[in-house]
PDB file of C-alpha atoms and ligand atoms in Angstrom:
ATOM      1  CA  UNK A   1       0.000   0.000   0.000  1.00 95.00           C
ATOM      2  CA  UNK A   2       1.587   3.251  -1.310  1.00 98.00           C
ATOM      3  CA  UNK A   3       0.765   5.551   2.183  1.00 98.00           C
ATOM      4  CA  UNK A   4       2.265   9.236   2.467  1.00 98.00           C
ATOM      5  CA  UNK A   5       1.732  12.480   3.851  1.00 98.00           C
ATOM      6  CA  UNK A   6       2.610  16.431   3.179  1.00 98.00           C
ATOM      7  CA  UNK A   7       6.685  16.944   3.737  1.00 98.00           C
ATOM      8  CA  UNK A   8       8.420  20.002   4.004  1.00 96.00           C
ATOM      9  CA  UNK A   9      11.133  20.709   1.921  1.00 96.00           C
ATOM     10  CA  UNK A  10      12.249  23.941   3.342  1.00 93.00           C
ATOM     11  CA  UNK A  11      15.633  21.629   4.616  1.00 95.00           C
ATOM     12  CA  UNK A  12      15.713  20.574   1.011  1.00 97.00           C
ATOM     13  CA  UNK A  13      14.995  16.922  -1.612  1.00 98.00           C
ATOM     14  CA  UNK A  14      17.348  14.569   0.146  1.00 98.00           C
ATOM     15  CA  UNK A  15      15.923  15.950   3.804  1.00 98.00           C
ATOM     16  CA  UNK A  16      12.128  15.766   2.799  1.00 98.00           C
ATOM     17  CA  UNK A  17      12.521  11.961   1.760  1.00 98.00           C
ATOM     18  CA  UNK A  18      14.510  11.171   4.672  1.00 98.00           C
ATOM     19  CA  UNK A  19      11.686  12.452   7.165  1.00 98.00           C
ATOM     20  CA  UNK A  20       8.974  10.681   4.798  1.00 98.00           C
ATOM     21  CA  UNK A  21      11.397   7.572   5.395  1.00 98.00           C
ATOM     22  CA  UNK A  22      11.431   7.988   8.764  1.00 98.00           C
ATOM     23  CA  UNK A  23       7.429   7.998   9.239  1.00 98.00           C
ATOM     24  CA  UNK A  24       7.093   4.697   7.699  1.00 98.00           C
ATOM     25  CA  UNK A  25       5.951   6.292   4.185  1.00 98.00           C
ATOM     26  CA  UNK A  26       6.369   4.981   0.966  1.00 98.00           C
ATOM     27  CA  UNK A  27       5.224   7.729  -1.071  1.00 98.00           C
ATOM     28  CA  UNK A  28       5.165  11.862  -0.566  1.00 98.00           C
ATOM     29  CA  UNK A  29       3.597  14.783  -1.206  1.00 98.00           C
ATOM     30  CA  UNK A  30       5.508  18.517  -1.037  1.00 98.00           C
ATOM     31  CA  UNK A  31       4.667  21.868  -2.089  1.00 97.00           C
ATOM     32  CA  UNK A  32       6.192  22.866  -5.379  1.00 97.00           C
ATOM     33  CA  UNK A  33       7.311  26.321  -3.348  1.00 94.00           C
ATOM     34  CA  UNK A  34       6.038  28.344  -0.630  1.00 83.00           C
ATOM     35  CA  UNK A  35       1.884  27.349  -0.999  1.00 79.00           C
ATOM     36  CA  UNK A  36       1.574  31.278  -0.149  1.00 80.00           C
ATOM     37  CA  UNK A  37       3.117  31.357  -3.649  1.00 68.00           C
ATOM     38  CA  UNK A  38       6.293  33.279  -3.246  1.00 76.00           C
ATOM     39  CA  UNK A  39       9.276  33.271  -5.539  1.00 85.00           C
ATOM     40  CA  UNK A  40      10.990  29.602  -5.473  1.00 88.00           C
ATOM     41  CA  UNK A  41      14.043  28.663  -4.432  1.00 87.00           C
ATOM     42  CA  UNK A  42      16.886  27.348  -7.021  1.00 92.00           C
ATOM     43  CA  UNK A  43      16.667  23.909  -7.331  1.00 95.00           C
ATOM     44  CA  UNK A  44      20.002  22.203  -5.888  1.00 97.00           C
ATOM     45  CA  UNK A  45      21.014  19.653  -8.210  1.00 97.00           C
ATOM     46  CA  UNK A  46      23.250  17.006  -6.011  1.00 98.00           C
ATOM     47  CA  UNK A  47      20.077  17.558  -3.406  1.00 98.00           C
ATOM     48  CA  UNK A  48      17.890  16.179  -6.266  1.00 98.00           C
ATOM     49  CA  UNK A  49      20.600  13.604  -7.087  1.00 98.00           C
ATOM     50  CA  UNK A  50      20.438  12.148  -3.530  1.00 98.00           C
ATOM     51  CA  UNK A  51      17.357  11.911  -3.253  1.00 98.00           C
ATOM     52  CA  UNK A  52      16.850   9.800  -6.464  1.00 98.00           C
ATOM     53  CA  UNK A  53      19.698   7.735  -5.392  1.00 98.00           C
ATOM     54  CA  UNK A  54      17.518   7.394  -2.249  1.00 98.00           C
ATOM     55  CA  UNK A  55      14.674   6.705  -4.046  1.00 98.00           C
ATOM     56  CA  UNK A  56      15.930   4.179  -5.876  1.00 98.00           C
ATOM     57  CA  UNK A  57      17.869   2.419  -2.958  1.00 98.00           C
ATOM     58  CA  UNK A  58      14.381   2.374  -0.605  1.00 98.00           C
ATOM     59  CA  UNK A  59      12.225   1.395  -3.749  1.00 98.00           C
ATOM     60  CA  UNK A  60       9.993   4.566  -2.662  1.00 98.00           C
ATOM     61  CA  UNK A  61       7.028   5.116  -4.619  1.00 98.00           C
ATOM     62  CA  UNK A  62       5.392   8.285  -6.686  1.00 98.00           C
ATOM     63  CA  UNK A  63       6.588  12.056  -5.111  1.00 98.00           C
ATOM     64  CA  UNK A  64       3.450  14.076  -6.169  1.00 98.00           C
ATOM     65  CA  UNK A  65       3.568  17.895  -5.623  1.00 98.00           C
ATOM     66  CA  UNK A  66       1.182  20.458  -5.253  1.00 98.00           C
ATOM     67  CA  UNK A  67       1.031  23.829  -6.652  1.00 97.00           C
ATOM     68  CA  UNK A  68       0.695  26.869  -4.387  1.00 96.00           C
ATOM     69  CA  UNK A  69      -2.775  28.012  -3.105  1.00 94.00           C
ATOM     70  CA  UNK A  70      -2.488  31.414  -4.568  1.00 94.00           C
ATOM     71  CA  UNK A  71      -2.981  30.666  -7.898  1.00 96.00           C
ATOM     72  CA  UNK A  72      -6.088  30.693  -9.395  1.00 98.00           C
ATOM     73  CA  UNK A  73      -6.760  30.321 -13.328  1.00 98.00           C
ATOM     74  CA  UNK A  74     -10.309  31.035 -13.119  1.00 98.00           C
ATOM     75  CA  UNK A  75      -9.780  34.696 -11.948  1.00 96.00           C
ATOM     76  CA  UNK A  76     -11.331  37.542 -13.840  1.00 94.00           C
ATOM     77  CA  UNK A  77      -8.283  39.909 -13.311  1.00 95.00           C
ATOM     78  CA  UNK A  78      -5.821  39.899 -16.180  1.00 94.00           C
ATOM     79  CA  UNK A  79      -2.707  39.897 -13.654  1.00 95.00           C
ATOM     80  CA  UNK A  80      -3.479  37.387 -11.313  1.00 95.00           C
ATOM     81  CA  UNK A  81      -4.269  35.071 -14.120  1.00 96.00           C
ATOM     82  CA  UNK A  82      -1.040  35.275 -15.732  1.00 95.00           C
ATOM     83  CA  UNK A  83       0.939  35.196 -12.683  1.00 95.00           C
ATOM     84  CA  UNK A  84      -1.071  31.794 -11.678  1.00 96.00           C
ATOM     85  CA  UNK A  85       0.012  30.571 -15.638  1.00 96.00           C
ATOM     86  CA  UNK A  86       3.309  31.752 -15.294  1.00 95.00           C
ATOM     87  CA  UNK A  87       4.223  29.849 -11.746  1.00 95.00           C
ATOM     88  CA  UNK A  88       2.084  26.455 -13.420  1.00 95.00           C
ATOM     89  CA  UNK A  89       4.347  26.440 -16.235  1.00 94.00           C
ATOM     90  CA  UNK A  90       8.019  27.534 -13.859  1.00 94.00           C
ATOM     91  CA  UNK A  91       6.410  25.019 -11.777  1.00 95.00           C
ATOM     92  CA  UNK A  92       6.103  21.740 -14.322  1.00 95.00           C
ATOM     93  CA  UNK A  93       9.447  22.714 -15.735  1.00 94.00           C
ATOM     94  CA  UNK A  94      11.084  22.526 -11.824  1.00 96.00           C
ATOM     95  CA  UNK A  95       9.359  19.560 -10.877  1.00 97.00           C
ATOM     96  CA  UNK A  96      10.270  17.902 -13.869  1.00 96.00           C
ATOM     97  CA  UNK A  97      14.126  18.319 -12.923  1.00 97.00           C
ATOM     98  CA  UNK A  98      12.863  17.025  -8.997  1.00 97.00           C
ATOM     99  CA  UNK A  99      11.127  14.054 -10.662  1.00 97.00           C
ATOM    100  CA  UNK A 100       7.888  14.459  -9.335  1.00 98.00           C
ATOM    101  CA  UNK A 101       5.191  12.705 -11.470  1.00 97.00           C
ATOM    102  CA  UNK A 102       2.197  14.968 -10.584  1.00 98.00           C
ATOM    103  CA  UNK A 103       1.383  18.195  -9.653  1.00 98.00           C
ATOM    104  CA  UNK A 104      -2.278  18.537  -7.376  1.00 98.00           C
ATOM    105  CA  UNK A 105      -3.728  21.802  -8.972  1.00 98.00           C
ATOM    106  CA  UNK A 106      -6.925  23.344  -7.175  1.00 98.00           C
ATOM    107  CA  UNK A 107      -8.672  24.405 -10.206  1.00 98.00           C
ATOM    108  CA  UNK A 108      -9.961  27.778  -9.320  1.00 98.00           C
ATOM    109  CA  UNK A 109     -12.443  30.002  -7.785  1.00 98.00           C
ATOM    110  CA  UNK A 110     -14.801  31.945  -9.989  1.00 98.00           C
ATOM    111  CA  UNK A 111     -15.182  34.921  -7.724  1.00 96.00           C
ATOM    112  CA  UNK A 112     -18.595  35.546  -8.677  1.00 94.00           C
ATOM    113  CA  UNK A 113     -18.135  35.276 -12.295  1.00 93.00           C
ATOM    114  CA  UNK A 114     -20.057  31.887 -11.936  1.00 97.00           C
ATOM    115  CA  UNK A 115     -19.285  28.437 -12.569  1.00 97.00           C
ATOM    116  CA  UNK A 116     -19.192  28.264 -16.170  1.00 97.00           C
ATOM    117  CA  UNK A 117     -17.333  30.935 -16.676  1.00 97.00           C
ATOM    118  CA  UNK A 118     -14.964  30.023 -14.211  1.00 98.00           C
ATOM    119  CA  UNK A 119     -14.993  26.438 -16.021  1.00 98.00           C
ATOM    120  CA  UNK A 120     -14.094  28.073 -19.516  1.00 98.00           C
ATOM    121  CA  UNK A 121     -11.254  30.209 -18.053  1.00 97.00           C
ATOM    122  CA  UNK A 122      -9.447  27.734 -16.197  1.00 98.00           C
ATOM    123  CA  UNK A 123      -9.689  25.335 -19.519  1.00 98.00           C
ATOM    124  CA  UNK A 124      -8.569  27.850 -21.607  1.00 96.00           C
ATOM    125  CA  UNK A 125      -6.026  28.516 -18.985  1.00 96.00           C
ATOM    126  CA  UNK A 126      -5.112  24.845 -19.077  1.00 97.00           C
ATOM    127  CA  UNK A 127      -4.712  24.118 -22.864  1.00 95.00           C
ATOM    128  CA  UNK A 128      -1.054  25.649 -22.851  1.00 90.00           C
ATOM    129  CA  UNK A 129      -0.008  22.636 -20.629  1.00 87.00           C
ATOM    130  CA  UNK A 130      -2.177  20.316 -22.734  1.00 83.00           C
ATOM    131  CA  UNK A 131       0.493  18.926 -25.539  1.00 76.00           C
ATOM    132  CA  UNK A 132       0.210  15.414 -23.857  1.00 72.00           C
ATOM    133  CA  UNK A 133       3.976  15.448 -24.065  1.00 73.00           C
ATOM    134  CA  UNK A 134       4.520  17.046 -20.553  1.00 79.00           C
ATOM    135  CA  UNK A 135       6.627  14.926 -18.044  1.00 90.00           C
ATOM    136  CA  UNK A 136       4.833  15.797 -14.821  1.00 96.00           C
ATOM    137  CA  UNK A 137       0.661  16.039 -15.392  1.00 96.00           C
ATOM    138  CA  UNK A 138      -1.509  18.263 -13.797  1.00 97.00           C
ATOM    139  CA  UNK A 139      -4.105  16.761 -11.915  1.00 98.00           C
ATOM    140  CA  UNK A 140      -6.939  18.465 -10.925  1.00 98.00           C
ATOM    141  CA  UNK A 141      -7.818  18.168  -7.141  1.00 98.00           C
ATOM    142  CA  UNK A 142     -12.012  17.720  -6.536  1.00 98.00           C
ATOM    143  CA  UNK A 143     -12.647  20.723  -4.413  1.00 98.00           C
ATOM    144  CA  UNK A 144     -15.573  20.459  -1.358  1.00 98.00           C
ATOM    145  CA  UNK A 145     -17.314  24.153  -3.076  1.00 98.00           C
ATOM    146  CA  UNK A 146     -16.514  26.235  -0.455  1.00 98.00           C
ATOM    147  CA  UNK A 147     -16.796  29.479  -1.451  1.00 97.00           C
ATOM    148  CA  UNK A 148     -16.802  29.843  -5.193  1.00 97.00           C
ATOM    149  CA  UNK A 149     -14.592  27.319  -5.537  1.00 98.00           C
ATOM    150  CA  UNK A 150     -14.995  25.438  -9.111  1.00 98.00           C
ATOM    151  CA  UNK A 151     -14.263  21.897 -10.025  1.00 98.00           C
ATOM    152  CA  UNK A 152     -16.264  20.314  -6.633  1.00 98.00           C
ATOM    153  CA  UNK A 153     -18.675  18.075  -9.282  1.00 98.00           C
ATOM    154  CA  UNK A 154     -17.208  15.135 -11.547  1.00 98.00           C
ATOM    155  CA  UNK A 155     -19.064  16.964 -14.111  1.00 98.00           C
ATOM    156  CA  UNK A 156     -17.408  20.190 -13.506  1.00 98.00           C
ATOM    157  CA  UNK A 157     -14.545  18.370 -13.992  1.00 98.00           C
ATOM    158  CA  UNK A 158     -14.594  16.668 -17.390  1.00 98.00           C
ATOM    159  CA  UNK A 159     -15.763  19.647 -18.809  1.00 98.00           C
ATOM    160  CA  UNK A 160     -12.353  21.446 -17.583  1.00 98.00           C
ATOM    161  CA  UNK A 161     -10.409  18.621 -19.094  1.00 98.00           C
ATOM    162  CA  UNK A 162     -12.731  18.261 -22.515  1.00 98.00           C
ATOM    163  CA  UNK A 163     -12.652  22.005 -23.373  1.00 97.00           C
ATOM    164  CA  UNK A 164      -9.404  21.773 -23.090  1.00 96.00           C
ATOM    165  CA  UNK A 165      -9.326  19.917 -26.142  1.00 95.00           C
ATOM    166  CA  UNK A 166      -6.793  16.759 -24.747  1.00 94.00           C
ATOM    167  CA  UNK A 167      -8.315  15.429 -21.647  1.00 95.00           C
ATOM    168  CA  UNK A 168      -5.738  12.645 -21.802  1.00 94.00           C
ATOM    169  CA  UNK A 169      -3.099  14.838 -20.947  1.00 94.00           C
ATOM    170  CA  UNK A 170      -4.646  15.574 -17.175  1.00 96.00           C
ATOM    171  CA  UNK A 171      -5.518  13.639 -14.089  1.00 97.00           C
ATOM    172  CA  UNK A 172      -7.841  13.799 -10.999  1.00 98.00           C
ATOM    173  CA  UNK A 173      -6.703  14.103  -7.530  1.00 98.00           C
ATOM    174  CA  UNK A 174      -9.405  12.526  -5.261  1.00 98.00           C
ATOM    175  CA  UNK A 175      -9.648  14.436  -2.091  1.00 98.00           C
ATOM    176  CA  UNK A 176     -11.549  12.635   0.667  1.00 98.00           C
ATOM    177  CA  UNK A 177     -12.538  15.641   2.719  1.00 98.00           C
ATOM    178  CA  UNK A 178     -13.698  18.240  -0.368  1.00 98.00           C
ATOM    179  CA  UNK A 179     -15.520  14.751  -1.749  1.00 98.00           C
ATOM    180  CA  UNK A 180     -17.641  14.430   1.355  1.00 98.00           C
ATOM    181  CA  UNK A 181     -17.811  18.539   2.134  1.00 98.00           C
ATOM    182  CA  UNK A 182     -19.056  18.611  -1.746  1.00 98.00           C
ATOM    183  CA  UNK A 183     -22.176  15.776  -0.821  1.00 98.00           C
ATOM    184  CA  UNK A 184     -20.758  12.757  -2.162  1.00 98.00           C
ATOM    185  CA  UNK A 185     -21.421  10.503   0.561  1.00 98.00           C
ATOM    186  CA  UNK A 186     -18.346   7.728   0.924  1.00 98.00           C
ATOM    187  CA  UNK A 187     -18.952   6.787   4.149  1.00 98.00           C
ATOM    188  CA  UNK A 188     -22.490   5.093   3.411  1.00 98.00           C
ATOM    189  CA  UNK A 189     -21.955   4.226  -0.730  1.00 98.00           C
ATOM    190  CA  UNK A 190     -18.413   4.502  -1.815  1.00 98.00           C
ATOM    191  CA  UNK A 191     -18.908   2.206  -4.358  1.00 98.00           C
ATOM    192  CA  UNK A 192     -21.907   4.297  -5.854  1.00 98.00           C
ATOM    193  CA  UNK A 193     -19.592   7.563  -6.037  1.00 98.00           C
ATOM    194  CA  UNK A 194     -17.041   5.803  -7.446  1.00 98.00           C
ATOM    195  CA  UNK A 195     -19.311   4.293 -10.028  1.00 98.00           C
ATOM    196  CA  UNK A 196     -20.305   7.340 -11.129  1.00 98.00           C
ATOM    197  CA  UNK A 197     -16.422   8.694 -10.978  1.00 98.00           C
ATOM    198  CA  UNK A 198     -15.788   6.191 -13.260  1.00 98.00           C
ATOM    199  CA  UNK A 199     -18.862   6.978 -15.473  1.00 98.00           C
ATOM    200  CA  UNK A 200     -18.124  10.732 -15.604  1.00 98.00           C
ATOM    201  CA  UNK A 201     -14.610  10.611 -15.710  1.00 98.00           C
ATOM    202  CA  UNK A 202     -13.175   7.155 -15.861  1.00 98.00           C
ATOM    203  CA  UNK A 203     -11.119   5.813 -12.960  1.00 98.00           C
ATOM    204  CA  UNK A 204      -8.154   5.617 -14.869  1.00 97.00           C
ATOM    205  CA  UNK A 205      -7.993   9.385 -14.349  1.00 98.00           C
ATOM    206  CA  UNK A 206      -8.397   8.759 -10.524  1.00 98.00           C
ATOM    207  CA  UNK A 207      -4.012   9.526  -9.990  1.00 98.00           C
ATOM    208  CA  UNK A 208      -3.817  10.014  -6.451  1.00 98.00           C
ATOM    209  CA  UNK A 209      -6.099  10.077  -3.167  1.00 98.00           C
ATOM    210  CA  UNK A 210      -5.769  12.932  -0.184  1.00 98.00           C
ATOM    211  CA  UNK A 211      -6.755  11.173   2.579  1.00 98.00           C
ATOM    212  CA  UNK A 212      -8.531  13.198   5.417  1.00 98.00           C
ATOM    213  CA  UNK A 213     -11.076  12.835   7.821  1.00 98.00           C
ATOM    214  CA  UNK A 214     -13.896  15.989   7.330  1.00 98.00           C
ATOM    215  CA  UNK A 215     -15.038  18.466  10.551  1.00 98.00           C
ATOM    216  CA  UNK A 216     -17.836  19.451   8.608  1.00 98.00           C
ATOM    217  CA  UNK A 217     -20.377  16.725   7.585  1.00 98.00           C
ATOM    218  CA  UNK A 218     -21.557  15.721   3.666  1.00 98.00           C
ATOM    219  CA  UNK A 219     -22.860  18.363   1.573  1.00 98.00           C
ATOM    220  CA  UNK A 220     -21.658  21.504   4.116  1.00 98.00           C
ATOM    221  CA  UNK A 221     -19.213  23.007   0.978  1.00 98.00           C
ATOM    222  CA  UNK A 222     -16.786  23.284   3.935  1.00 98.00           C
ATOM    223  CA  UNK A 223     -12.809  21.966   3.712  1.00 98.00           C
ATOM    224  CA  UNK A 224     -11.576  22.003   7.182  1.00 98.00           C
ATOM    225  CA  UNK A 225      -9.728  18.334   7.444  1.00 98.00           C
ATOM    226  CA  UNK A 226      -9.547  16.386  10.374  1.00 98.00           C
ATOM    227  CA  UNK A 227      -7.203  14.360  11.809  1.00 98.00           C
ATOM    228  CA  UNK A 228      -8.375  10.465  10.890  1.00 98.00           C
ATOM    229  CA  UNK A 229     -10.808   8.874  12.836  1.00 97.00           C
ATOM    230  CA  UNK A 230     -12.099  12.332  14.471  1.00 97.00           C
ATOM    231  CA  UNK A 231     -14.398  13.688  11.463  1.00 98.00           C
ATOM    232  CA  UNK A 232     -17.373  12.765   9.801  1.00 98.00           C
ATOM    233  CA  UNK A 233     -15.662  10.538   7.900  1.00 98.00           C
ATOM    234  CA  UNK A 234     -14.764   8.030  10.711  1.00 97.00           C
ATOM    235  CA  UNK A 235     -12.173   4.710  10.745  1.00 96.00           C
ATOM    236  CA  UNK A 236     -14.834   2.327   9.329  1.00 97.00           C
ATOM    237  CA  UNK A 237     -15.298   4.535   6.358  1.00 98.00           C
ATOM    238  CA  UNK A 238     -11.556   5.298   6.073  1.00 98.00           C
ATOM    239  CA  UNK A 239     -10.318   1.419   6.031  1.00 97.00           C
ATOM    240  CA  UNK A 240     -13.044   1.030   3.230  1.00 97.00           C
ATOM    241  CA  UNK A 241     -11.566   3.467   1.211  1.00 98.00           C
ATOM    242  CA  UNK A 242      -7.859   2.266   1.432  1.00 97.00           C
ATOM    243  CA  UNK A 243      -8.643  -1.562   1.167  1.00 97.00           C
ATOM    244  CA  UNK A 244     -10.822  -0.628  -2.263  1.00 98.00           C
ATOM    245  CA  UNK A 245     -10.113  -2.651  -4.837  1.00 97.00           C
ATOM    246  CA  UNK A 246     -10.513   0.379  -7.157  1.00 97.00           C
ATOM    247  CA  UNK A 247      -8.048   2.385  -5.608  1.00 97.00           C
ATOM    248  CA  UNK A 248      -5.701  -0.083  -4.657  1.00 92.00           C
ATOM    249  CA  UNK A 249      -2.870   1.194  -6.532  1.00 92.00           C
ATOM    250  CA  UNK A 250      -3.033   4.454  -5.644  1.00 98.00           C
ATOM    251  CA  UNK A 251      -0.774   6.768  -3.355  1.00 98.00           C
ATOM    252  CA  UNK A 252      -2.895   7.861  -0.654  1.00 98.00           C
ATOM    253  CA  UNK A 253      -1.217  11.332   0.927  1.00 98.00           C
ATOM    254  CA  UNK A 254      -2.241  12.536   4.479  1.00 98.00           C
ATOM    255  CA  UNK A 255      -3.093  16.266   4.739  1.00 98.00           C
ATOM    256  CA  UNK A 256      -4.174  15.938   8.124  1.00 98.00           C
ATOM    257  CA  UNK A 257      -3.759  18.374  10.940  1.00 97.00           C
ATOM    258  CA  UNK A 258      -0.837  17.922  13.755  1.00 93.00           C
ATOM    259  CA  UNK A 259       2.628  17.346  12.226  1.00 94.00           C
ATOM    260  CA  UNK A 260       5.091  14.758  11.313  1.00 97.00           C
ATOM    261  CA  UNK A 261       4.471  13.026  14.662  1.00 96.00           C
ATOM    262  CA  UNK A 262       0.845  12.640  13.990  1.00 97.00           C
ATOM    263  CA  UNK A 263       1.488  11.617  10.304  1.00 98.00           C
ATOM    264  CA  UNK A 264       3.672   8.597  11.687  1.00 98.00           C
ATOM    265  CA  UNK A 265       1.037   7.446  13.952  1.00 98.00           C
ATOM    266  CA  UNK A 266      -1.909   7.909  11.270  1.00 98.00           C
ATOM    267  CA  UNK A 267       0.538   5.909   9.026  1.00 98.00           C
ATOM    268  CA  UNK A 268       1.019   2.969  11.439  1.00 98.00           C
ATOM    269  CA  UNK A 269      -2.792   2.926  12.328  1.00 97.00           C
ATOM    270  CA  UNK A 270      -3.373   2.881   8.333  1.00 97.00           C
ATOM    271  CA  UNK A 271      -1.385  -0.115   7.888  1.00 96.00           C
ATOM    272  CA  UNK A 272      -2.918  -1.899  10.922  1.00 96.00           C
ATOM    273  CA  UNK A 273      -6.061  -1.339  10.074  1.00 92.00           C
ATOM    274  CA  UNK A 274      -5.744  -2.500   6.406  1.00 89.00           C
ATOM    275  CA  UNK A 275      -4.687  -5.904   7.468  1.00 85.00           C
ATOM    276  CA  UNK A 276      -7.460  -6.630   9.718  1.00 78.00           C
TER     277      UNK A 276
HETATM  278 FE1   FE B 301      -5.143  20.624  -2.217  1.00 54.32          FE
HETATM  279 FE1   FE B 302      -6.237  17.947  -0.712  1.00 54.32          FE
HETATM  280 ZN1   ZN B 303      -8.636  20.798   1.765  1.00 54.32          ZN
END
């Protein structure tokens, strides 16, 4: 079972896999700079070199990042479009040097414009990094609606992907706390959403999981995650979930609250649990 969590690499590559190592996880997720969505740092190439060597010596599984929360492609102003374009595209370049296969993208928040619109900008947005030839995809991360937050529907999400004219090119990053805020109720028919997940979009776009107990219960719109076990989501619904046979292959990332510490324990639980 591929189980990770969100690392810091403020201590740099090599560091960042070492504390992953050192939780008992076999797969990571970092931010591809500050998620405030500052300038980033150079990338240190013999860091990156370590940590592949690492990689390779531990057998470690998929490093996903995730984009900053500042950008948003579905906003109406000019500037802060282009800015969220131009860190995407610095962004694919640098994780292509770390080796990251994925970077989670929150699609966008329409501000008022409304969903459709919001929809059409962030595809349009989207079809520059849509040659199918890119080393590191963009997934899209299912979002729980809060606010005006787009891409919280399946549906909202193919059409994204289709108008961009090469859906193949992008993924789907299946967040268990913005699935549950949004209404999609996994704790009482899992296998019903993820029927229609693979009716709307096809499961083969289903690239990685964010696993995270909810504070606020189905349908509330809210994202507030909660540590495992102590949400609306609760243990029962959580081992169903990671013993799926649909999503077996897939890294499941911990965004929970409370640290490193707490990711170890979560991790250990996790792999109890799944063998019982
Ligand atoms: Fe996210
Ligand atoms: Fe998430
Ligand atoms: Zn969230």
């Amino acid at each position: 079972m591929l189980l990770g969590a969100f690392i810091s690499i403020s201590k740099g590559y090599e560091h960042a896999l070492k504390e992953a190592l050192s939780i008992g996880a076999n797969t990571m997720q970092f931010f591809t700079r500050n998620p405030r969505g500052s300038a980033a740092k150079a990338l240190d190439a013999a860091d990156i070199m370590k940590m592949k060597a690492l990689i390779k010596e531990t057998s470690f599984g998929p490093i996903v990042a995730h984009a900053p929360y500042t950008l948003n492609l579905a906003s109406g102003k000019k500037e802060a479009r282009e800015f969220s374009m131009r860190v995407l595209r610095e962004d694919l370049e640098r994780m292509e040097v770390v080796g990251a296969l994925y970077i989670v993208l929150h699609p966008g928040s329409h501000v008022g414009a409304g969903v459709d619109r919001g929809i059409r900008k962030i595809a349009s947005a989207l079809k520059e990094f849509a040659c199918g030839r890119e080393k590191v995809m963009v997934l899209l991360e299912t979002m729980s609606g809060s606010g005006s937050e787009v891409g919280y529907t399946f549906e909202q999400l193919y059409e994204i992907m289709d108008l961009t004219g090469n859906p193949d090119a992008f993924g789907v990053c299946f967040d268990t706390c913005h699935v549950l805020g949004a209404g999609y109720d996994i704790v009482e028919s899992l296998d019903e959403v993820l029927f229609d997940f693979d009716k709307i979009l096809g499961l083969s776009k289903l690239k990685v999981v964010h696993l995270n107990d909810s504070k606020f219960p189905l349908g509330s719109r809210k994202d507030r995650h909660a540590s495992l076990g102590e949400g609306e989501l609760g243990l029962d619904a959580i081992k169903r979930i990671i013993t799926h046979p649909k999503l077996q292959d897939k890294p499941f990332l911990l965004e929970t609250p409370g640290g490193i510490e707490n990711y170890k324990k979560e991790i250990k639980m996790l792999r109890a649990v799944a063998e019982n």
